[in-house]
PDB file of C-alpha atoms and ligand atoms in Angstrom:
ATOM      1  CA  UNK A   1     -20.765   5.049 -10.165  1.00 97.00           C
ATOM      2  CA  UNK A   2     -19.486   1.410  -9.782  1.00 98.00           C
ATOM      3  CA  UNK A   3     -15.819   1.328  -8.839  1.00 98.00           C
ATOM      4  CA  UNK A   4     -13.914  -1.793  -8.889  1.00 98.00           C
ATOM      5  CA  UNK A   5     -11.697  -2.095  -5.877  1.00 99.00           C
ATOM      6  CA  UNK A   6      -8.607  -4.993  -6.868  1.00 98.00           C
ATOM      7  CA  UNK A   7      -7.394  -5.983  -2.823  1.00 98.00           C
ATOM      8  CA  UNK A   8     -10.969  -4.527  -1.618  1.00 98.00           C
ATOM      9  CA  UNK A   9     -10.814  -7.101   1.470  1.00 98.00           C
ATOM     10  CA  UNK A  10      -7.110  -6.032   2.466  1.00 98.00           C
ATOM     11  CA  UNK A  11      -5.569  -3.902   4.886  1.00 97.00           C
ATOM     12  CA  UNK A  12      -6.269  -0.408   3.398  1.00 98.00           C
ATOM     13  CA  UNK A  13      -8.664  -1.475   0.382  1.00 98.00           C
ATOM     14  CA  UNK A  14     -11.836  -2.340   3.227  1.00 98.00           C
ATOM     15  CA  UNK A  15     -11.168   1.148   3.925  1.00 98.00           C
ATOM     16  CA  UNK A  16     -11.783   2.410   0.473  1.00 98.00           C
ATOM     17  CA  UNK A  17     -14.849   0.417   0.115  1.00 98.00           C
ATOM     18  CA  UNK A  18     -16.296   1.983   3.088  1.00 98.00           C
ATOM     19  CA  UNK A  19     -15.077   5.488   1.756  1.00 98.00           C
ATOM     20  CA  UNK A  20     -16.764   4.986  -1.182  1.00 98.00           C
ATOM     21  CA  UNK A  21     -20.283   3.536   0.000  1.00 98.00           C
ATOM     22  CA  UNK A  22     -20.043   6.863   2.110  1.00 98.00           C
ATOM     23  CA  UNK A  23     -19.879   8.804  -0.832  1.00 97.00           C
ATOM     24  CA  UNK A  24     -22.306   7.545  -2.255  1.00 98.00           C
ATOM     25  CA  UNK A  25     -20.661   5.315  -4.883  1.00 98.00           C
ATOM     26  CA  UNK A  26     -21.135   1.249  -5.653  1.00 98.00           C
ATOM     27  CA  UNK A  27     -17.635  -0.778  -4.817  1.00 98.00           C
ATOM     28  CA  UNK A  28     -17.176  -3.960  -6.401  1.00 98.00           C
ATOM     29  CA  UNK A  29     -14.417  -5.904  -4.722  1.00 98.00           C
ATOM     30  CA  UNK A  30     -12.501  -8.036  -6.478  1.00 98.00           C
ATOM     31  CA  UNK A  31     -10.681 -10.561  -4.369  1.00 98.00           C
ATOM     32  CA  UNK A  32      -9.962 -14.460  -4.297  1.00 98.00           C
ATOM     33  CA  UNK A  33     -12.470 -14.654  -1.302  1.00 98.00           C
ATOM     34  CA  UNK A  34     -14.985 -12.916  -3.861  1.00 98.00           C
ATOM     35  CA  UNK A  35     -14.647 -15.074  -6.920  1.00 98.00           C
ATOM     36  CA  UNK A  36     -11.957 -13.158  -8.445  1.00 98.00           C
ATOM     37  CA  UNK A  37      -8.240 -13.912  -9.114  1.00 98.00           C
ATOM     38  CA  UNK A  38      -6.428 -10.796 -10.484  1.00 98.00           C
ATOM     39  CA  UNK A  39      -3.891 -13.249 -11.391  1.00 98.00           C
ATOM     40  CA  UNK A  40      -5.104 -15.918 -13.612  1.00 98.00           C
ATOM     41  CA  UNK A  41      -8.437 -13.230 -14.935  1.00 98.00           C
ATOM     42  CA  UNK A  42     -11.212 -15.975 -13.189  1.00 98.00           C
ATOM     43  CA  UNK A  43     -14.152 -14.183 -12.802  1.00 98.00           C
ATOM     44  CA  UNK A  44     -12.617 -11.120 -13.915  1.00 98.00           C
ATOM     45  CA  UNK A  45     -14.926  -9.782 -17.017  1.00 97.00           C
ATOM     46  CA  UNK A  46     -18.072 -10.925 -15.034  1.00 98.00           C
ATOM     47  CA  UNK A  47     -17.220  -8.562 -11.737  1.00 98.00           C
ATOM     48  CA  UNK A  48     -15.945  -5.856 -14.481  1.00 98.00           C
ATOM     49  CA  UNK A  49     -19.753  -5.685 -15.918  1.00 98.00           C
ATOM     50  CA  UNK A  50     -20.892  -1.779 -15.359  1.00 98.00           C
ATOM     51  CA  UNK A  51     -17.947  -0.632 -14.208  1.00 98.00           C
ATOM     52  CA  UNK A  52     -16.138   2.985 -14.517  1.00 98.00           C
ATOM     53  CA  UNK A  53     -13.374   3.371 -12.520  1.00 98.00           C
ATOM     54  CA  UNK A  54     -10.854   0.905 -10.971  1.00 98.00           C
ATOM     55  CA  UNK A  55      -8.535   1.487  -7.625  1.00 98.00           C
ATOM     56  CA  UNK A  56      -5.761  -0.931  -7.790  1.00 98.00           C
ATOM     57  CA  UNK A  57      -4.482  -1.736  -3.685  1.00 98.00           C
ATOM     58  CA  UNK A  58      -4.506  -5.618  -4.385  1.00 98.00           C
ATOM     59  CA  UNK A  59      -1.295  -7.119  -2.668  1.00 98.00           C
ATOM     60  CA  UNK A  60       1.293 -10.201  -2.525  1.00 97.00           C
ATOM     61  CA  UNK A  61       3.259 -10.352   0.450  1.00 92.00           C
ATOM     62  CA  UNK A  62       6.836 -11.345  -0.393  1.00 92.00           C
ATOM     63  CA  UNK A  63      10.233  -9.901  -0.334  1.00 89.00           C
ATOM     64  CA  UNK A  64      10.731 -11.961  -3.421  1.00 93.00           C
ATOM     65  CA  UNK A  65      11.515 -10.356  -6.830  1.00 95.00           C
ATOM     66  CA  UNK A  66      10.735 -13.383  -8.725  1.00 97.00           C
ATOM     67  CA  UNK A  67       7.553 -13.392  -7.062  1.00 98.00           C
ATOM     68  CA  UNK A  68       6.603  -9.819  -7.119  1.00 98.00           C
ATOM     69  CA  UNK A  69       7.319  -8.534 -10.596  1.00 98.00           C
ATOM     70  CA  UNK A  70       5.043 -11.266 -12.168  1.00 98.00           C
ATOM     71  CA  UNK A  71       2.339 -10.995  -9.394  1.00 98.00           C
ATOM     72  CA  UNK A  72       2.342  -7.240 -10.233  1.00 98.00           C
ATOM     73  CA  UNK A  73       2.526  -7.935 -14.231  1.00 97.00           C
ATOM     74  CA  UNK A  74      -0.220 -10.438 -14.072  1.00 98.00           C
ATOM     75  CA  UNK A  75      -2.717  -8.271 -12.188  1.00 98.00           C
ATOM     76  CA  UNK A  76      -1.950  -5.037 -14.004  1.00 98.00           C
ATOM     77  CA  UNK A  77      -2.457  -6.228 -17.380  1.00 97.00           C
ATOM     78  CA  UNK A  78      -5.363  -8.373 -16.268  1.00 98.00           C
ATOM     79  CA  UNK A  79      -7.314  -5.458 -14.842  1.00 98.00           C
ATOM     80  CA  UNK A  80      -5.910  -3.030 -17.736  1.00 98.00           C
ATOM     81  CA  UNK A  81      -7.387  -5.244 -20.399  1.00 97.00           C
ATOM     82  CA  UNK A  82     -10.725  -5.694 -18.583  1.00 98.00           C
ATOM     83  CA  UNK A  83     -11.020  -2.180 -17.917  1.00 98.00           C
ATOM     84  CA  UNK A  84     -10.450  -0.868 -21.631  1.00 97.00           C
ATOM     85  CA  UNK A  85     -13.392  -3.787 -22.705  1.00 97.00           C
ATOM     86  CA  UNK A  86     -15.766  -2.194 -20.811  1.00 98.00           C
ATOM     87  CA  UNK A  87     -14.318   1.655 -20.967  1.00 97.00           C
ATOM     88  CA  UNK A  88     -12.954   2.230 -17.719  1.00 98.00           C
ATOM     89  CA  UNK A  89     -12.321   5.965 -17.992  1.00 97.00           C
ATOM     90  CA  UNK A  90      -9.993   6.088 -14.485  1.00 98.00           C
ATOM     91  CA  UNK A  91      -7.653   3.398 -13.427  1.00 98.00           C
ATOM     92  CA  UNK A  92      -5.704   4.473  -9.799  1.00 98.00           C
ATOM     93  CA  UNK A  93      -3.145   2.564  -8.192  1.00 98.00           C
ATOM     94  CA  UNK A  94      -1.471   3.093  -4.829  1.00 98.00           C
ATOM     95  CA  UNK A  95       2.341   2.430  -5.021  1.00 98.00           C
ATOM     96  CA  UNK A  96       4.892   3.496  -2.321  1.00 98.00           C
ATOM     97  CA  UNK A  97       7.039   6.586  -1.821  1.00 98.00           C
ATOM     98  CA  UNK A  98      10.965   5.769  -2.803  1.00 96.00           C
ATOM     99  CA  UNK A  99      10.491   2.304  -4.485  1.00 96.00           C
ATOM    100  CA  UNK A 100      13.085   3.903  -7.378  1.00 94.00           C
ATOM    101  CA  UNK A 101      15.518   4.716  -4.426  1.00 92.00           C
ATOM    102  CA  UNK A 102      15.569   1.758  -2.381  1.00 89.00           C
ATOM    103  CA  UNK A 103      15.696  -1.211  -5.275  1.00 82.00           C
ATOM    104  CA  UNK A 104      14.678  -4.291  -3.029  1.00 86.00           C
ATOM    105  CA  UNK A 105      12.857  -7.339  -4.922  1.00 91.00           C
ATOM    106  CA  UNK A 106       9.288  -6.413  -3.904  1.00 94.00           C
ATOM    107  CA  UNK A 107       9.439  -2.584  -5.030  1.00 96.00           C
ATOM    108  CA  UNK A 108      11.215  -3.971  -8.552  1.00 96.00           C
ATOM    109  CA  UNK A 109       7.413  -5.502  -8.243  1.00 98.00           C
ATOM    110  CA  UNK A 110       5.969  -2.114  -7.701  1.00 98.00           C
ATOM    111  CA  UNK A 111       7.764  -0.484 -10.267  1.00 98.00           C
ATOM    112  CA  UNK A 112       6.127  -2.962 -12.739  1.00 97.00           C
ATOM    113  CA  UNK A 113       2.924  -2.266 -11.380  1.00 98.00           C
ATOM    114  CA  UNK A 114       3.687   1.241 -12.196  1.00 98.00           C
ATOM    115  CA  UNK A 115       4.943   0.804 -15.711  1.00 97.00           C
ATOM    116  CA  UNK A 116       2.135  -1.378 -16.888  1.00 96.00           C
ATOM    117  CA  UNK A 117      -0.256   1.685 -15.823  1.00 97.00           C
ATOM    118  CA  UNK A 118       1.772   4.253 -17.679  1.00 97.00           C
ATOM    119  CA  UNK A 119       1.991   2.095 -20.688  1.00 95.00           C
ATOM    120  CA  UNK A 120      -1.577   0.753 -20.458  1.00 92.00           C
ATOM    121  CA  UNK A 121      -4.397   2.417 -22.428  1.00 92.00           C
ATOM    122  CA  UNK A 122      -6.664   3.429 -19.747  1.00 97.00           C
ATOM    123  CA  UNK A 123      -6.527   7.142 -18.063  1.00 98.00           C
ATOM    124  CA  UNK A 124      -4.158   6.794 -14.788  1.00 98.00           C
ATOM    125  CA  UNK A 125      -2.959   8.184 -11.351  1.00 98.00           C
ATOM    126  CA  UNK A 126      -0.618   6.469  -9.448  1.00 98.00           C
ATOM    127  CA  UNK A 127      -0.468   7.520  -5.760  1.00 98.00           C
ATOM    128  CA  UNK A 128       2.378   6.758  -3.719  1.00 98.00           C
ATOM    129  CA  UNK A 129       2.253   6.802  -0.441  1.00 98.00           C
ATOM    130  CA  UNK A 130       4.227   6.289   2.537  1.00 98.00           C
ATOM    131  CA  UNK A 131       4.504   3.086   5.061  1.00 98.00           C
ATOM    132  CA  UNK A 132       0.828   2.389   6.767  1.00 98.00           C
ATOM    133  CA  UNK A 133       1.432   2.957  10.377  1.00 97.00           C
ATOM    134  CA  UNK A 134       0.535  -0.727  10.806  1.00 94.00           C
ATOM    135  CA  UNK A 135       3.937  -1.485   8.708  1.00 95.00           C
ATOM    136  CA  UNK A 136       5.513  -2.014  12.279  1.00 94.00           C
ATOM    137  CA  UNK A 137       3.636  -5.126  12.979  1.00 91.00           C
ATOM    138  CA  UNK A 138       3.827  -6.633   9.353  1.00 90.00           C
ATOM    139  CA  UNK A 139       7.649  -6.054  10.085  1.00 90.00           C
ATOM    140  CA  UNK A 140       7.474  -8.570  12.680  1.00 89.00           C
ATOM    141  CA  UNK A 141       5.061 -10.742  11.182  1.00 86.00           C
ATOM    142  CA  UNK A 142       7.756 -11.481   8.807  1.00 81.00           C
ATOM    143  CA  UNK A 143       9.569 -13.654  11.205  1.00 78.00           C
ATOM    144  CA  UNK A 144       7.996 -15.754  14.669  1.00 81.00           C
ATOM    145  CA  UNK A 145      10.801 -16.174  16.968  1.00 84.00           C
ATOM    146  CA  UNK A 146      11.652 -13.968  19.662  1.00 87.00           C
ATOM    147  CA  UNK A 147      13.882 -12.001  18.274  1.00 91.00           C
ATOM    148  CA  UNK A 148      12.873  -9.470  15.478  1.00 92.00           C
ATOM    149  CA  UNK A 149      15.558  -8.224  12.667  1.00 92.00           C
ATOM    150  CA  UNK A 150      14.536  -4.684  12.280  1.00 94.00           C
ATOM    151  CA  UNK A 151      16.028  -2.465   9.367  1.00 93.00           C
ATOM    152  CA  UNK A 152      17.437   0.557  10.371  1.00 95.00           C
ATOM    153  CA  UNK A 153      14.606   2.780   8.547  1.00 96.00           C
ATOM    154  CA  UNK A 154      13.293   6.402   8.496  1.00 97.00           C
ATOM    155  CA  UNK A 155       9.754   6.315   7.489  1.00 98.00           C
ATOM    156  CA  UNK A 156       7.081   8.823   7.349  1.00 98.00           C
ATOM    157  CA  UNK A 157       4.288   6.581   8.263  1.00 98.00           C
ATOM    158  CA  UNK A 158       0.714   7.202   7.558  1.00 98.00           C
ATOM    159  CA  UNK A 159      -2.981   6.015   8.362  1.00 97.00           C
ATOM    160  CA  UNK A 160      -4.116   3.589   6.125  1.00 97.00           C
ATOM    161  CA  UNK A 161      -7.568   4.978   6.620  1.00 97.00           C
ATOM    162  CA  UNK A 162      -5.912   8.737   5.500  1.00 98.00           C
ATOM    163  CA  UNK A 163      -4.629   6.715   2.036  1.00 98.00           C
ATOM    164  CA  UNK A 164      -7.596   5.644   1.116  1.00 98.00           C
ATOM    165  CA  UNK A 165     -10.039   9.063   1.929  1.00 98.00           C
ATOM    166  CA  UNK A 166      -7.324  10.254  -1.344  1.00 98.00           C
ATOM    167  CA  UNK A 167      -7.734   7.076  -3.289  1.00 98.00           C
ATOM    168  CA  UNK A 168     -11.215   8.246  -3.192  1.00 98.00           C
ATOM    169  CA  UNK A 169     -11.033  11.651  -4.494  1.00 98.00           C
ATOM    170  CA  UNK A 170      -8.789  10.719  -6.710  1.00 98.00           C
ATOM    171  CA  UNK A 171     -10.521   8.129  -8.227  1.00 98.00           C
ATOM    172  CA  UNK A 172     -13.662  10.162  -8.070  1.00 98.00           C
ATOM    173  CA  UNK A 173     -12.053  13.452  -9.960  1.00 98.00           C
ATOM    174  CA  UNK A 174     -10.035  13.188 -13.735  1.00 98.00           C
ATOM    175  CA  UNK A 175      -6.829  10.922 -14.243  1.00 98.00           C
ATOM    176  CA  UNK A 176      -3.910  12.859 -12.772  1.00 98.00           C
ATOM    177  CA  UNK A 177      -0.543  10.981 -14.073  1.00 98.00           C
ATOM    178  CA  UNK A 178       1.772  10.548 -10.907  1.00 98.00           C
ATOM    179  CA  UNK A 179      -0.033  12.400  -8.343  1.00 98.00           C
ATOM    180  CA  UNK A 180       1.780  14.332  -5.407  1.00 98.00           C
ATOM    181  CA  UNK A 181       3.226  11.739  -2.827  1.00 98.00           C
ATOM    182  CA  UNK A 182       1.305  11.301   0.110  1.00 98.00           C
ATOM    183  CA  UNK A 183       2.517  10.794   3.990  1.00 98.00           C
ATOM    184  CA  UNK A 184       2.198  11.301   6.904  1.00 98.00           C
ATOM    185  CA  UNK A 185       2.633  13.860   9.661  1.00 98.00           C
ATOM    186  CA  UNK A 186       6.097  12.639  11.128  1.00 97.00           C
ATOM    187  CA  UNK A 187       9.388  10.733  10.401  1.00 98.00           C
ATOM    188  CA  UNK A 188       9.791   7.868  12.322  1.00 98.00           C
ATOM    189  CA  UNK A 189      12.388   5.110  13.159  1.00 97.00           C
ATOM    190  CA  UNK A 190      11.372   2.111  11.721  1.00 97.00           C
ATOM    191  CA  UNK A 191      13.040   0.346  15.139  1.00 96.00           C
ATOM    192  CA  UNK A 192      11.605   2.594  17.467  1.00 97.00           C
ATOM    193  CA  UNK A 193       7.575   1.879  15.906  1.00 97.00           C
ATOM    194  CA  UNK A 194       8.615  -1.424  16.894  1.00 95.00           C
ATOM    195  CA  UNK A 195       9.778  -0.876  20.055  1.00 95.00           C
ATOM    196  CA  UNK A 196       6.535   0.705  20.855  1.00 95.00           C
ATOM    197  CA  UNK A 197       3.894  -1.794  19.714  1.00 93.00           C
ATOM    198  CA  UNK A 198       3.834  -3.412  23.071  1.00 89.00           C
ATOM    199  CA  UNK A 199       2.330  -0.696  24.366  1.00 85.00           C
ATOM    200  CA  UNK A 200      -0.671  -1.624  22.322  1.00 82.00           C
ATOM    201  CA  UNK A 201      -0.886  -5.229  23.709  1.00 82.00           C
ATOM    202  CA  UNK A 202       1.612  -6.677  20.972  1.00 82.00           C
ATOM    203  CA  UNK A 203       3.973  -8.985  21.994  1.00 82.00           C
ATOM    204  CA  UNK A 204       7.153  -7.901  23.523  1.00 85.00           C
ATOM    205  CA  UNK A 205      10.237  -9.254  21.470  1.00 87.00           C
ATOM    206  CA  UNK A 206      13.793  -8.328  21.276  1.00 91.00           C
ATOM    207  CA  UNK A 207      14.188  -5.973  18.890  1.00 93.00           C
ATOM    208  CA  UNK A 208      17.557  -6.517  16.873  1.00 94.00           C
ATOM    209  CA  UNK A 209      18.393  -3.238  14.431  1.00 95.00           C
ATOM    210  CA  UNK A 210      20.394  -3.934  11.455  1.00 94.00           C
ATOM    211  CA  UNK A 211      21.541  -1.562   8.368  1.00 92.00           C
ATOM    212  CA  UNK A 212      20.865  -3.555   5.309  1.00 87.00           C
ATOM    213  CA  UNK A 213      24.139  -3.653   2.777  1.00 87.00           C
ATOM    214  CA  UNK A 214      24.443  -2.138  -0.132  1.00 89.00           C
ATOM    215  CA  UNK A 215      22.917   1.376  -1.544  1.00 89.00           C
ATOM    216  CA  UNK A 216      18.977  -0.034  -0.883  1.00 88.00           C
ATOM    217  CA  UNK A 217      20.249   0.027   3.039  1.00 90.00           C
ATOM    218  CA  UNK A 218      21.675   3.469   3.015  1.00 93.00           C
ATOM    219  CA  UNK A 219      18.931   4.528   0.890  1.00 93.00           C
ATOM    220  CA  UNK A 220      16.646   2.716   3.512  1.00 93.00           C
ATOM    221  CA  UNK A 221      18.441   4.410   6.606  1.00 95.00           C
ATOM    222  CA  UNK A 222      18.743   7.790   4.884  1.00 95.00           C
ATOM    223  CA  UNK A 223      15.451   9.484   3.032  1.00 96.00           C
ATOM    224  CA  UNK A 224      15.369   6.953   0.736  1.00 96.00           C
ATOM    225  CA  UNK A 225      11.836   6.349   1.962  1.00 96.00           C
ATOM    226  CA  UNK A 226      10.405   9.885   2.430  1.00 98.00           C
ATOM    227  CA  UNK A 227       8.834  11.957   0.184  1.00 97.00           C
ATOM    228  CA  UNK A 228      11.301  13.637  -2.600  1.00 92.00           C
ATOM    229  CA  UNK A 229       8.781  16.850  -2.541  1.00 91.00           C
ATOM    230  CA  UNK A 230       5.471  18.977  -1.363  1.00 94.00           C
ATOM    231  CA  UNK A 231       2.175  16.720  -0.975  1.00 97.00           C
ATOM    232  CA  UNK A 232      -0.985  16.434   1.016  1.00 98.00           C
ATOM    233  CA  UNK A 233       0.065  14.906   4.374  1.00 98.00           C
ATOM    234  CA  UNK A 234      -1.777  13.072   6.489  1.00 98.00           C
ATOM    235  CA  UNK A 235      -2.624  14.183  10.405  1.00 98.00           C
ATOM    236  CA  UNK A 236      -2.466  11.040  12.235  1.00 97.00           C
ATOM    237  CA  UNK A 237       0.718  10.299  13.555  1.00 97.00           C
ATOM    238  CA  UNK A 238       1.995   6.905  14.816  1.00 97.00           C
ATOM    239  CA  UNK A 239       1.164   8.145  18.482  1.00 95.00           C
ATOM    240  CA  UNK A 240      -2.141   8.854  18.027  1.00 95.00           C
ATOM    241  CA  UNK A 241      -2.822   5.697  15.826  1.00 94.00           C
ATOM    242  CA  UNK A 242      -1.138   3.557  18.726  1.00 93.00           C
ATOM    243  CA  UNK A 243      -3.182   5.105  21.475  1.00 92.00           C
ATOM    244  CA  UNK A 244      -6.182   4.466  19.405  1.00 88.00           C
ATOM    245  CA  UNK A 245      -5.282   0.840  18.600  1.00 83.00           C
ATOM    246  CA  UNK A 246      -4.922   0.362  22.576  1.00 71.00           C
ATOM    247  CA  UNK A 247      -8.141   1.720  23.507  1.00 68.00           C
ATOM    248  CA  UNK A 248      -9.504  -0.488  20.690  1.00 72.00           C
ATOM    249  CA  UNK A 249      -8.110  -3.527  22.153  1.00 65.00           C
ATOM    250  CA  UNK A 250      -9.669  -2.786  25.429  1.00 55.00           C
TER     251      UNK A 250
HETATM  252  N1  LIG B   1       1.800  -1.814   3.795  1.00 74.83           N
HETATM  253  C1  LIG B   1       2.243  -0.590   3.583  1.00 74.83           C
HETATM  254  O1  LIG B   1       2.853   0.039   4.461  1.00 74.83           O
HETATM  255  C2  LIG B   1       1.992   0.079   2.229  1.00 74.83           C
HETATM  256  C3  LIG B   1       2.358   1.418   2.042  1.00 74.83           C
HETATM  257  C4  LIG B   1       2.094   2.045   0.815  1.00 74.83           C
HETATM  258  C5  LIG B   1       1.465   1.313  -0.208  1.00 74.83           C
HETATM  259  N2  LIG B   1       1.149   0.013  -0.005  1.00 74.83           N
HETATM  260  C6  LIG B   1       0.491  -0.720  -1.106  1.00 74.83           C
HETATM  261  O2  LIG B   1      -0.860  -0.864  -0.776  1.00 74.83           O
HETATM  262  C7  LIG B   1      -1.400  -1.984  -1.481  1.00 74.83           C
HETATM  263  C8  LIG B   1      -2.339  -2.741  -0.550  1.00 74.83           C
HETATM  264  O3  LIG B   1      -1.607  -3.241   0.551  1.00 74.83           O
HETATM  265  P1  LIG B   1      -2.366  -3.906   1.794  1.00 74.83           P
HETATM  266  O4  LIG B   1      -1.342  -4.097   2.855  1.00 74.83           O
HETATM  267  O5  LIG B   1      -3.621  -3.134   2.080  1.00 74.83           O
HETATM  268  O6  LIG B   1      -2.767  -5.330   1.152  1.00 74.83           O
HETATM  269  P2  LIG B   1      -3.239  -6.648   1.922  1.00 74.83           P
HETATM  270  O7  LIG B   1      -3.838  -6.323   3.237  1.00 74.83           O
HETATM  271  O8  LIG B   1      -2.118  -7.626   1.838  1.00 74.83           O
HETATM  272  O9  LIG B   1      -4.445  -7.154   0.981  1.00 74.83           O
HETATM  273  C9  LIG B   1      -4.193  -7.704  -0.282  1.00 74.83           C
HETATM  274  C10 LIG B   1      -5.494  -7.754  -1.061  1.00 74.83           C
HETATM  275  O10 LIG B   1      -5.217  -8.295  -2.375  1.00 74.83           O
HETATM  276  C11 LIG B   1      -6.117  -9.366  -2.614  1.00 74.83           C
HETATM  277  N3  LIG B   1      -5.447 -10.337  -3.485  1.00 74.83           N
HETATM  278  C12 LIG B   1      -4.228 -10.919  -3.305  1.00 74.83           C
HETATM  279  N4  LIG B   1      -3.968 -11.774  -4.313  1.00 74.83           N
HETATM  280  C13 LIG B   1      -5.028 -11.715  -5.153  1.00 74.83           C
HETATM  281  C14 LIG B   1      -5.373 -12.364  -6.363  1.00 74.83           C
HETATM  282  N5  LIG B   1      -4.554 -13.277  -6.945  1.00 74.83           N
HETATM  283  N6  LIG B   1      -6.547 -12.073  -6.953  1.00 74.83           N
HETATM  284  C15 LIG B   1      -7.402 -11.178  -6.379  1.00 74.83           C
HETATM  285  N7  LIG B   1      -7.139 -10.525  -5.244  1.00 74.83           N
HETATM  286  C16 LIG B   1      -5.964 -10.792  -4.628  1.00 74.83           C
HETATM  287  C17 LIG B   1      -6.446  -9.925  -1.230  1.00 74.83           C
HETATM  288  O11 LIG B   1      -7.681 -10.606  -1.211  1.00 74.83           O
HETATM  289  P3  LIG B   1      -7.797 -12.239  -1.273  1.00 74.83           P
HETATM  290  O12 LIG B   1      -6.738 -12.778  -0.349  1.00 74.83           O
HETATM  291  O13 LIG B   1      -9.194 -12.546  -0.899  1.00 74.83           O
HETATM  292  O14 LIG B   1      -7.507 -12.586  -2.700  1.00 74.83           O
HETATM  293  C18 LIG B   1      -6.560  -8.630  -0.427  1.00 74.83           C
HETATM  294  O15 LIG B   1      -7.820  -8.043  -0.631  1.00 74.83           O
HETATM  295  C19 LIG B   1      -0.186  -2.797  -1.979  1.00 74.83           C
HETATM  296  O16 LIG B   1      -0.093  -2.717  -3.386  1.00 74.83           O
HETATM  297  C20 LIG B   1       1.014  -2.141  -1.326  1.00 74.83           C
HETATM  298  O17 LIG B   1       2.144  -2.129  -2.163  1.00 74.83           O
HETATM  299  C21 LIG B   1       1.376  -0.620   1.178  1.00 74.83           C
END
């Protein structure tokens, strides 16, 4: 079966193209570096040809409601539309645990994502899932000096690798509505993953811990962030994925 994977060269989408050669199935990725922008619909119904299914992990990195919600607009209803032209019978997309609880700009993003999917009129799951473990280093990616402006944050981080072996049964088996939220083996704090990454050859910064204001902070700080009831869990924790990443490095 072709699948159509929107984000198939990012962080946890190369994953679910190699999970679903494995299996046997034909990704198409649809990506800026492949011809296609989910934004503007360029190249769109061309890629589309064929295709049956659709697993949504495409990606903006902001913070920025104003640049989120129509990022996440744009490339729903783009993919939507192409989808129900050529029948799509199974449209997934991978959202994040808590983004009702904690309201900053890029979940109001998410949550649009979300809706367009629900109100769209091709079959659905949406899987949310927890931080990647790898959510420690895009943490301090976000800012180059030598100090790092952590957010006091329990998270129940998970493999990215974990995320997308269940995109891939999902996507593979009927349309499921919200599906159970997945994460990982272990809560973590946010500052402490940080802490650690040197250990695995990142570079050492200060590490400054703050509790961002308002209900989205306590909400971030409390369980905001971790699954609100039963769902598959992962079995990698950060440890493991850590002591892995080291002996990857060399
Ligand atoms: N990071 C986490 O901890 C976490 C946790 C749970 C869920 N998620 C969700 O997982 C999803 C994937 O995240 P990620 O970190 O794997 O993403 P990522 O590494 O940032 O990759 C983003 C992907 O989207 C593609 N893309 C971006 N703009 C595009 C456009 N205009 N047209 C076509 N393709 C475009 C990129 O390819 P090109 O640059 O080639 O276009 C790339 O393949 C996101 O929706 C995120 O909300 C993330």
């Amino acid at each position: 079966m072709r699948v159509a994977v929107a984000g198939g060269t990012g962080l946890v989408g190369r994953h679910v193209v190699e999970q679903l050669s494995a299996a046997g199935q034909e990704p198409v990725v649809l990506a800026r570096s492949r011809g296609v922008d989910l934004v503007t619909g360029t190249g769109l119904d061309a890629a589309m040809a064929g295709v049956e299914a659709v697993v949504d992990v495409s990606n903006v990195t902001t913070m920025s409601r104003r640049k989120a919600v129509p990022f996440f607009e744009a490339v729903g209803g783009n993919l939507l539309d192409a989808g129900a032209r050529v029948g799509v019978r199974h449209h997934v997309v991978l959202s994040i645990v808590g983004i009702d609880r904690v309201g900053h700009g890029y979940y109001q993003g998410k949550l649009r994502q979300e809706e367009r999917v629900k109100d769209g009129r091709v079959p659905w799951t949406v899987l949310r899932a927890t931080q990647f473990h790898e959510f420690a280093q895009q943490t301090c990616d976000r800012g180059p000096g030598p100090v790092v402006v952590v957010p006091r944050m329990r998270t129940q981080p998970v493999a990215a690798r974990e995320v997308a072996q269940h995109l891939v049964e999902l996507v593979l088996g009927p349309a499921r509505g919200m599906a159970p939220e997945l994460a990982g083996p272990r809560v973590e704090q946010l500052v402490d993953m940080v802490r650690a990454l040197p250990r695995a050859g990142h570079r050492r910064r200060l590490v400054l811990p703050v509790t961002f204001p308002g209900p989205a902070g306590a909400a971030m700080a409390g369980d905001g962030q971790l699954p609100a009831g039963e769902g598959p869990r992962g079995s990698r924790t950060f440890e493991e994925w850590l002591a892995e990443s080291v002996a990857r490095e060399g």
